[in-house]
Amino acid sequence: MTASTRIVSRSVVLAQTNIDTDQIIPARFLSTTEREGLGQHAFNDWRRRADGSADPGFPFNRPDSTGRSILLAGRNFGCGSSREHAPWALRDLGLRAIVSSQIADIFRSNALKNGLLPVVLPEAAVQALMQRPDDELEIDVATRELRTPGNDVYRFPLDAFARTCLLEGVDELGYLLSRRSEIELYEERFHAR
């Protein structure tokens, strides 16, 4: 994982509510344990027409969405099954943050473990941001704030351990390994008693 201290980007809007993990990454693409390449299948059934061609009206298929790393999503994003492939696909698609008024707990946990920042804001704030997807937003992980060009500042919840992992660019195991010498010292002292 790479460290996430600040995310600065315009956004892509998916205003639908209850976007579940099967819509994020359909089950037929779950046969891999490789993260790379899953982004091409993110929102597959919405991105493609019945004949398999790209739907030019879908937000992620629009040329102006290229390079945007923030998704503004409707309420209850990531509900459904607990597939870790969902945050893998979104990260591979280039997303670094999901902003919604409600993000499913299991999805939120999986996202954080994979370097995808879930940002929960009041519904009115999310709706206001959705009206201005071309605004360059700044998300500061250290201060837990999302800032707009109009100087609006929205604080969001992020537990201390998840924040530390994001700032250091490590997952839970990486965090433990980075403190190996401290753990070994503790073990030595504990067993010396």
Tab-separated table of N, CA and C in Angstrom, residues 28-156:
chain	number	residue	atom	x	y	z
A	28	ARG	N	-19.092	-13.167	-10.878
A	28	ARG	CA	-18.370	-13.951	-11.896
A	28	ARG	C	-16.908	-13.528	-12.037
A	29	PHE	N	-16.521	-12.407	-11.421
A	29	PHE	CA	-15.131	-11.940	-11.490
A	29	PHE	C	-14.357	-12.218	-10.193
A	30	LEU	N	-14.911	-13.037	-9.317
A	30	LEU	CA	-14.291	-13.276	-8.017
A	30	LEU	C	-13.382	-14.492	-7.976
A	31	SER	N	-13.103	-15.089	-9.101
A	31	SER	CA	-12.311	-16.322	-9.111
A	31	SER	C	-10.807	-16.069	-8.990
A	32	THR	N	-10.406	-14.838	-8.863
A	32	THR	CA	-8.991	-14.512	-8.773
A	32	THR	C	-8.626	-14.011	-7.377
A	33	THR	N	-7.374	-14.198	-7.021
A	33	THR	CA	-6.860	-13.594	-5.794
A	33	THR	C	-5.891	-12.467	-6.139
A	34	GLU	N	-5.821	-12.128	-7.420
A	34	GLU	CA	-4.984	-11.019	-7.887
A	34	GLU	C	-5.800	-9.734	-7.875
A	35	ARG	N	-5.235	-8.680	-7.349
A	35	ARG	CA	-5.937	-7.399	-7.300
A	35	ARG	C	-5.862	-6.656	-8.629
A	36	GLU	N	-4.732	-6.803	-9.304
A	36	GLU	CA	-4.519	-6.078	-10.547
A	36	GLU	C	-5.476	-6.600	-11.607
A	37	GLY	N	-6.074	-5.655	-12.334
A	37	GLY	CA	-6.979	-6.014	-13.421
A	37	GLY	C	-8.442	-6.037	-13.026
A	38	LEU	N	-8.729	-5.996	-11.730
A	38	LEU	CA	-10.135	-6.029	-11.309
A	38	LEU	C	-10.866	-4.724	-11.621
A	39	GLY	N	-10.128	-3.632	-11.746
A	39	GLY	CA	-10.761	-2.347	-12.035
A	39	GLY	C	-11.544	-2.342	-13.334
A	40	GLN	N	-11.100	-3.114	-14.297
A	40	GLN	CA	-11.810	-3.166	-15.579
A	40	GLN	C	-13.194	-3.801	-15.430
A	41	HIS	N	-13.402	-4.522	-14.327
A	41	HIS	CA	-14.694	-5.162	-14.092
A	41	HIS	C	-15.546	-4.415	-13.062
A	42	ALA	N	-15.018	-3.351	-12.467
A	42	ALA	CA	-15.783	-2.587	-11.485
A	42	ALA	C	-17.037	-2.016	-12.162
A	43	PHE	N	-18.162	-2.203	-11.533
A	43	PHE	CA	-19.464	-1.751	-12.048
A	43	PHE	C	-19.741	-2.312	-13.448
A	44	ASN	N	-19.211	-3.493	-13.715
A	44	ASN	CA	-19.257	-4.082	-15.054
A	44	ASN	C	-20.653	-4.070	-15.671
A	45	ASP	N	-21.661	-4.467	-14.910
A	45	ASP	CA	-22.999	-4.581	-15.484
A	45	ASP	C	-23.649	-3.224	-15.731
A	46	TRP	N	-23.111	-2.169	-15.136
A	46	TRP	CA	-23.594	-0.822	-15.403
A	46	TRP	C	-22.758	-0.160	-16.498
A	47	ARG	N	-21.505	-0.505	-16.578
A	47	ARG	CA	-20.587	0.123	-17.540
A	47	ARG	C	-20.759	-0.395	-18.962
A	48	ARG	N	-21.328	-1.586	-19.091
A	48	ARG	CA	-21.412	-2.222	-20.403
A	48	ARG	C	-22.861	-2.437	-20.829
A	49	ARG	N	-23.074	-2.331	-22.121
A	49	ARG	CA	-24.381	-2.622	-22.716
A	49	ARG	C	-24.530	-4.137	-22.850
A	50	ALA	N	-25.722	-4.580	-23.231
A	50	ALA	CA	-25.993	-6.017	-23.381
A	50	ALA	C	-25.049	-6.675	-24.381
A	51	ASP	N	-24.600	-5.921	-25.403
A	51	ASP	CA	-23.696	-6.498	-26.404
A	51	ASP	C	-22.224	-6.467	-25.968
A	52	GLY	N	-21.950	-5.976	-24.741
A	52	GLY	CA	-20.589	-5.939	-24.214
A	52	GLY	C	-19.849	-4.644	-24.469
A	53	SER	N	-20.421	-3.779	-25.288
A	53	SER	CA	-19.756	-2.498	-25.568
A	53	SER	C	-19.931	-1.543	-24.384
A	54	ALA	N	-19.016	-0.596	-24.275
A	54	ALA	CA	-19.066	0.382	-23.186
A	54	ALA	C	-20.270	1.298	-23.351
A	55	ASP	N	-20.943	1.571	-22.248
A	55	ASP	CA	-22.054	2.526	-22.237
A	55	ASP	C	-21.454	3.916	-22.034
A	56	PRO	N	-21.481	4.774	-23.061
A	56	PRO	CA	-20.834	6.093	-22.935
A	56	PRO	C	-21.499	6.997	-21.901
A	57	GLY	N	-22.701	6.666	-21.466
A	57	GLY	CA	-23.390	7.484	-20.476
A	57	GLY	C	-23.028	7.150	-19.043
A	58	PHE	N	-22.363	6.005	-18.834
A	58	PHE	CA	-21.995	5.647	-17.468
A	58	PHE	C	-20.835	6.520	-17.002
A	59	PRO	N	-20.917	7.076	-15.794
A	59	PRO	CA	-19.910	8.047	-15.333
A	59	PRO	C	-18.451	7.623	-15.503
A	60	PHE	N	-18.107	6.383	-15.212
A	60	PHE	CA	-16.700	5.973	-15.324
A	60	PHE	C	-16.257	5.779	-16.772
A	61	ASN	N	-17.187	5.764	-17.711
A	61	ASN	CA	-16.832	5.625	-19.128
A	61	ASN	C	-16.644	6.976	-19.809
A	62	ARG	N	-16.979	8.039	-19.134
A	62	ARG	CA	-16.846	9.370	-19.731
A	62	ARG	C	-15.386	9.810	-19.707
A	63	PRO	N	-14.908	10.384	-20.806
A	63	PRO	CA	-13.500	10.812	-20.864
A	63	PRO	C	-13.103	11.778	-19.741
A	64	ASP	N	-14.030	12.633	-19.306
A	64	ASP	CA	-13.671	13.602	-18.265
A	64	ASP	C	-13.542	12.965	-16.880
A	65	SER	N	-13.875	11.684	-16.751
A	65	SER	CA	-13.720	10.989	-15.469
A	65	SER	C	-12.333	10.380	-15.299
A	66	THR	N	-11.573	10.337	-16.356
A	66	THR	CA	-10.228	9.745	-16.295
A	66	THR	C	-9.372	10.486	-15.267
A	67	GLY	N	-8.739	9.722	-14.401
A	67	GLY	CA	-7.839	10.304	-13.412
A	67	GLY	C	-8.509	10.789	-12.143
A	68	ARG	N	-9.817	10.734	-12.069
A	68	ARG	CA	-10.503	11.158	-10.844
A	68	ARG	C	-10.412	10.041	-9.813
A	69	SER	N	-10.082	10.406	-8.584
A	69	SER	CA	-9.832	9.382	-7.569
A	69	SER	C	-10.790	9.433	-6.381
A	70	ILE	N	-11.832	10.253	-6.486
A	70	ILE	CA	-12.833	10.342	-5.426
A	70	ILE	C	-14.188	9.980	-6.017
A	71	LEU	N	-14.890	9.052	-5.365
A	71	LEU	CA	-16.242	8.687	-5.765
A	71	LEU	C	-17.218	9.276	-4.768
A	72	LEU	N	-18.196	10.040	-5.269
A	72	LEU	CA	-19.305	10.531	-4.455
A	72	LEU	C	-20.455	9.570	-4.703
A	73	ALA	N	-20.893	8.867	-3.675
A	73	ALA	CA	-21.877	7.801	-3.846
A	73	ALA	C	-23.106	8.020	-2.985
A	74	GLY	N	-24.219	7.438	-3.446
A	74	GLY	CA	-25.460	7.485	-2.691
A	74	GLY	C	-25.354	6.730	-1.377
A	75	ARG	N	-26.333	6.943	-0.548
A	75	ARG	CA	-26.397	6.362	0.793
A	75	ARG	C	-26.339	4.834	0.753
A	76	ASN	N	-25.721	4.253	1.755
A	76	ASN	CA	-25.596	2.805	1.960
A	76	ASN	C	-24.710	2.157	0.901
A	77	PHE	N	-23.599	2.782	0.626
A	77	PHE	CA	-22.649	2.260	-0.354
A	77	PHE	C	-21.937	1.033	0.218
A	78	GLY	N	-21.754	0.011	-0.621
A	78	GLY	CA	-20.995	-1.172	-0.228
A	78	GLY	C	-21.769	-2.183	0.588
A	79	CYS	N	-23.095	-2.088	0.571
A	79	CYS	CA	-23.900	-3.070	1.302
A	79	CYS	C	-23.817	-4.423	0.590
A	80	GLY	N	-24.386	-5.445	1.180
A	80	GLY	CA	-24.373	-6.761	0.551
A	80	GLY	C	-23.293	-7.641	1.132
A	81	SER	N	-22.777	-8.543	0.316
A	81	SER	CA	-21.815	-9.529	0.805
A	81	SER	C	-20.482	-8.875	1.165
A	82	SER	N	-19.661	-9.646	1.858
A	82	SER	CA	-18.433	-9.086	2.428
A	82	SER	C	-17.211	-9.248	1.527
A	83	ARG	N	-17.399	-9.304	0.230
A	83	ARG	CA	-16.273	-9.575	-0.672
A	83	ARG	C	-15.206	-8.485	-0.641
A	84	GLU	N	-13.984	-8.903	-0.373
A	84	GLU	CA	-12.857	-7.980	-0.349
A	84	GLU	C	-12.485	-7.529	-1.763
A	85	HIS	N	-12.959	-8.255	-2.760
A	85	HIS	CA	-12.695	-7.889	-4.148
A	85	HIS	C	-13.268	-6.506	-4.492
A	86	ALA	N	-14.322	-6.083	-3.781
A	86	ALA	CA	-14.932	-4.781	-4.077
A	86	ALA	C	-13.939	-3.632	-3.889
A	87	PRO	N	-13.294	-3.485	-2.715
A	87	PRO	CA	-12.296	-2.416	-2.614
A	87	PRO	C	-11.096	-2.644	-3.527
A	88	TRP	N	-10.735	-3.908	-3.782
A	88	TRP	CA	-9.637	-4.174	-4.724
A	88	TRP	C	-9.982	-3.603	-6.094
A	89	ALA	N	-11.200	-3.847	-6.553
A	89	ALA	CA	-11.618	-3.372	-7.876
A	89	ALA	C	-11.648	-1.847	-7.923
A	90	LEU	N	-12.130	-1.228	-6.858
A	90	LEU	CA	-12.203	0.235	-6.835
A	90	LEU	C	-10.818	0.866	-6.796
A	91	ARG	N	-9.912	0.282	-6.027
A	91	ARG	CA	-8.526	0.788	-6.012
A	91	ARG	C	-7.889	0.620	-7.387
A	92	ASP	N	-8.103	-0.528	-8.012
A	92	ASP	CA	-7.530	-0.776	-9.333
A	92	ASP	C	-8.151	0.137	-10.390
A	93	LEU	N	-9.368	0.588	-10.140
A	93	LEU	CA	-10.033	1.547	-11.033
A	93	LEU	C	-9.418	2.937	-10.880
A	94	GLY	N	-8.641	3.131	-9.808
A	94	GLY	CA	-7.980	4.415	-9.583
A	94	GLY	C	-8.564	5.227	-8.448
A	95	LEU	N	-9.567	4.675	-7.764
A	95	LEU	CA	-10.178	5.415	-6.659
A	95	LEU	C	-9.322	5.315	-5.408
A	96	ARG	N	-9.306	6.408	-4.653
A	96	ARG	CA	-8.589	6.432	-3.377
A	96	ARG	C	-9.521	6.750	-2.223
A	97	ALA	N	-10.733	7.269	-2.535
A	97	ALA	CA	-11.687	7.619	-1.484
A	97	ALA	C	-13.116	7.455	-1.995
A	98	ILE	N	-13.995	7.023	-1.092
A	98	ILE	CA	-15.427	6.942	-1.334
A	98	ILE	C	-16.079	7.890	-0.348
A	99	VAL	N	-16.912	8.801	-0.846
A	99	VAL	CA	-17.617	9.750	0.015
A	99	VAL	C	-19.105	9.457	-0.099
A	100	SER	N	-19.745	9.211	1.033
A	100	SER	CA	-21.166	8.898	1.069
A	100	SER	C	-21.712	9.268	2.437
A	101	SER	N	-23.030	9.296	2.545
A	101	SER	CA	-23.624	9.579	3.858
A	101	SER	C	-23.734	8.313	4.707
A	102	GLN	N	-23.589	7.150	4.073
A	102	GLN	CA	-23.605	5.890	4.807
A	102	GLN	C	-22.810	4.864	4.015
A	103	ILE	N	-21.868	4.220	4.659
A	103	ILE	CA	-21.047	3.175	4.035
A	103	ILE	C	-21.170	1.935	4.904
A	104	ALA	N	-21.483	0.807	4.269
A	104	ALA	CA	-21.678	-0.442	5.007
A	104	ALA	C	-20.439	-0.781	5.828
A	105	ASP	N	-20.651	-1.279	7.038
A	105	ASP	CA	-19.560	-1.537	7.978
A	105	ASP	C	-18.501	-2.497	7.449
A	106	ILE	N	-18.927	-3.628	6.886
A	106	ILE	CA	-17.947	-4.602	6.406
A	106	ILE	C	-17.174	-4.034	5.227
A	107	PHE	N	-17.873	-3.339	4.316
A	107	PHE	CA	-17.169	-2.716	3.195
A	107	PHE	C	-16.162	-1.693	3.723
A	108	ARG	N	-16.563	-0.893	4.687
A	108	ARG	CA	-15.668	0.128	5.256
A	108	ARG	C	-14.404	-0.523	5.813
A	109	SER	N	-14.571	-1.608	6.555
A	109	SER	CA	-13.427	-2.312	7.126
A	109	SER	C	-12.518	-2.852	6.021
A	110	ASN	N	-13.093	-3.504	5.029
A	110	ASN	CA	-12.298	-4.035	3.913
A	110	ASN	C	-11.603	-2.917	3.145
A	111	ALA	N	-12.292	-1.803	2.961
A	111	ALA	CA	-11.704	-0.672	2.240
A	111	ALA	C	-10.468	-0.157	2.972
A	112	LEU	N	-10.606	0.072	4.271
A	112	LEU	CA	-9.482	0.589	5.052
A	112	LEU	C	-8.290	-0.355	5.023
A	113	LYS	N	-8.544	-1.652	5.047
A	113	LYS	CA	-7.458	-2.638	5.025
A	113	LYS	C	-6.740	-2.658	3.681
A	114	ASN	N	-7.335	-2.024	2.682
A	114	ASN	CA	-6.760	-2.032	1.342
A	114	ASN	C	-6.435	-0.636	0.825
A	115	GLY	N	-6.340	0.329	1.734
A	115	GLY	CA	-5.901	1.661	1.356
A	115	GLY	C	-6.938	2.512	0.651
A	116	LEU	N	-8.216	2.147	0.764
A	116	LEU	CA	-9.315	2.932	0.178
A	116	LEU	C	-10.021	3.641	1.321
A	117	LEU	N	-10.046	4.970	1.285
A	117	LEU	CA	-10.559	5.768	2.394
A	117	LEU	C	-12.071	5.949	2.299
A	118	PRO	N	-12.834	5.428	3.278
A	118	PRO	CA	-14.273	5.682	3.321
A	118	PRO	C	-14.551	6.961	4.115
A	119	VAL	N	-15.206	7.912	3.483
A	119	VAL	CA	-15.494	9.200	4.121
A	119	VAL	C	-17.009	9.319	4.272
A	120	VAL	N	-17.481	9.374	5.510
A	120	VAL	CA	-18.909	9.497	5.770
A	120	VAL	C	-19.198	10.939	6.198
A	121	LEU	N	-20.096	11.581	5.427
A	121	LEU	CA	-20.508	12.961	5.695
A	121	LEU	C	-22.027	13.020	5.799
A	122	PRO	N	-22.571	14.098	6.349
A	122	PRO	CA	-24.029	14.242	6.375
A	122	PRO	C	-24.606	14.212	4.948
A	123	GLU	N	-25.815	13.686	4.831
A	123	GLU	CA	-26.474	13.558	3.523
A	123	GLU	C	-26.519	14.893	2.775
A	124	ALA	N	-26.829	15.970	3.464
A	124	ALA	CA	-26.911	17.278	2.798
A	124	ALA	C	-25.564	17.678	2.203
A	125	ALA	N	-24.485	17.379	2.896
A	125	ALA	CA	-23.147	17.706	2.381
A	125	ALA	C	-22.833	16.875	1.143
A	126	VAL	N	-23.145	15.576	1.179
A	126	VAL	CA	-22.889	14.714	0.023
A	126	VAL	C	-23.702	15.198	-1.177
A	127	GLN	N	-24.956	15.531	-0.960
A	127	GLN	CA	-25.801	16.011	-2.058
A	127	GLN	C	-25.245	17.314	-2.649
A	128	ALA	N	-24.752	18.201	-1.803
A	128	ALA	CA	-24.161	19.456	-2.280
A	128	ALA	C	-22.903	19.176	-3.109
A	129	LEU	N	-22.057	18.257	-2.637
A	129	LEU	CA	-20.841	17.908	-3.383
A	129	LEU	C	-21.182	17.278	-4.726
A	130	MET	N	-22.240	16.472	-4.765
A	130	MET	CA	-22.646	15.820	-6.017
A	130	MET	C	-23.065	16.826	-7.089
A	131	GLN	N	-23.474	18.005	-6.672
A	131	GLN	CA	-23.872	19.032	-7.633
A	131	GLN	C	-22.668	19.698	-8.286
A	132	ARG	N	-21.467	19.460	-7.732
A	132	ARG	CA	-20.256	20.115	-8.213
A	132	ARG	C	-19.099	19.120	-8.374
A	133	PRO	N	-19.272	18.100	-9.224
A	133	PRO	CA	-18.235	17.073	-9.344
A	133	PRO	C	-16.924	17.571	-9.950
A	134	ASP	N	-16.954	18.724	-10.599
A	134	ASP	CA	-15.723	19.253	-11.196
A	134	ASP	C	-14.908	20.092	-10.224
A	135	ASP	N	-15.443	20.318	-9.024
A	135	ASP	CA	-14.659	20.998	-7.991
A	135	ASP	C	-13.518	20.079	-7.556
A	136	GLU	N	-12.353	20.647	-7.370
A	136	GLU	CA	-11.231	19.865	-6.859
A	136	GLU	C	-11.349	19.800	-5.343
A	137	LEU	N	-11.590	18.600	-4.856
A	137	LEU	CA	-11.723	18.386	-3.413
A	137	LEU	C	-10.384	17.985	-2.831
A	138	GLU	N	-10.193	18.319	-1.576
A	138	GLU	CA	-8.985	17.908	-0.862
A	138	GLU	C	-9.404	17.145	0.376
A	139	ILE	N	-8.916	15.932	0.496
A	139	ILE	CA	-9.179	15.122	1.680
A	139	ILE	C	-7.863	14.976	2.429
A	140	ASP	N	-7.849	15.456	3.656
A	140	ASP	CA	-6.665	15.399	4.504
A	140	ASP	C	-6.870	14.285	5.531
A	141	VAL	N	-6.118	13.208	5.381
A	141	VAL	CA	-6.275	12.052	6.268
A	141	VAL	C	-5.847	12.398	7.695
A	142	ALA	N	-4.781	13.144	7.846
A	142	ALA	CA	-4.260	13.470	9.180
A	142	ALA	C	-5.276	14.258	10.002
A	143	THR	N	-5.923	15.240	9.382
A	143	THR	CA	-6.888	16.065	10.129
A	143	THR	C	-8.309	15.536	10.029
A	144	ARG	N	-8.509	14.515	9.199
A	144	ARG	CA	-9.840	13.932	8.962
A	144	ARG	C	-10.809	14.996	8.468
A	145	GLU	N	-10.368	15.724	7.434
A	145	GLU	CA	-11.193	16.799	6.877
A	145	GLU	C	-11.256	16.701	5.362
A	146	LEU	N	-12.433	17.011	4.815
A	146	LEU	CA	-12.620	17.185	3.379
A	146	LEU	C	-12.870	18.673	3.156
A	147	ARG	N	-12.098	19.256	2.233
A	147	ARG	CA	-12.211	20.696	1.960
A	147	ARG	C	-12.620	20.927	0.504
A	148	THR	N	-13.432	21.952	0.308
A	148	THR	CA	-13.872	22.322	-1.042
A	148	THR	C	-13.196	23.611	-1.472
A	149	PRO	N	-13.226	23.923	-2.774
A	149	PRO	CA	-12.660	25.195	-3.228
A	149	PRO	C	-13.381	26.411	-2.644
A	150	GLY	N	-14.639	26.215	-2.220
A	150	GLY	CA	-15.401	27.308	-1.612
A	150	GLY	C	-15.144	27.448	-0.126
A	151	ASN	N	-14.091	26.798	0.367
A	151	ASN	CA	-13.673	26.859	1.773
A	151	ASN	C	-14.631	26.176	2.746
A	152	ASP	N	-15.481	25.274	2.245
A	152	ASP	CA	-16.270	24.451	3.146
A	152	ASP	C	-15.338	23.365	3.693
A	153	VAL	N	-15.465	23.075	4.970
A	153	VAL	CA	-14.645	22.049	5.604
A	153	VAL	C	-15.589	21.069	6.301
A	154	TYR	N	-15.455	19.804	5.941
A	154	TYR	CA	-16.277	18.752	6.535
A	154	TYR	C	-15.360	17.775	7.267
A	155	ARG	N	-15.598	17.613	8.566
A	155	ARG	CA	-14.834	16.626	9.333
A	155	ARG	C	-15.526	15.279	9.198
A	156	PHE	N	-14.738	14.215	9.168
A	156	PHE	CA	-15.314	12.878	9.039
A	156	PHE	C	-14.673	11.938	10.053
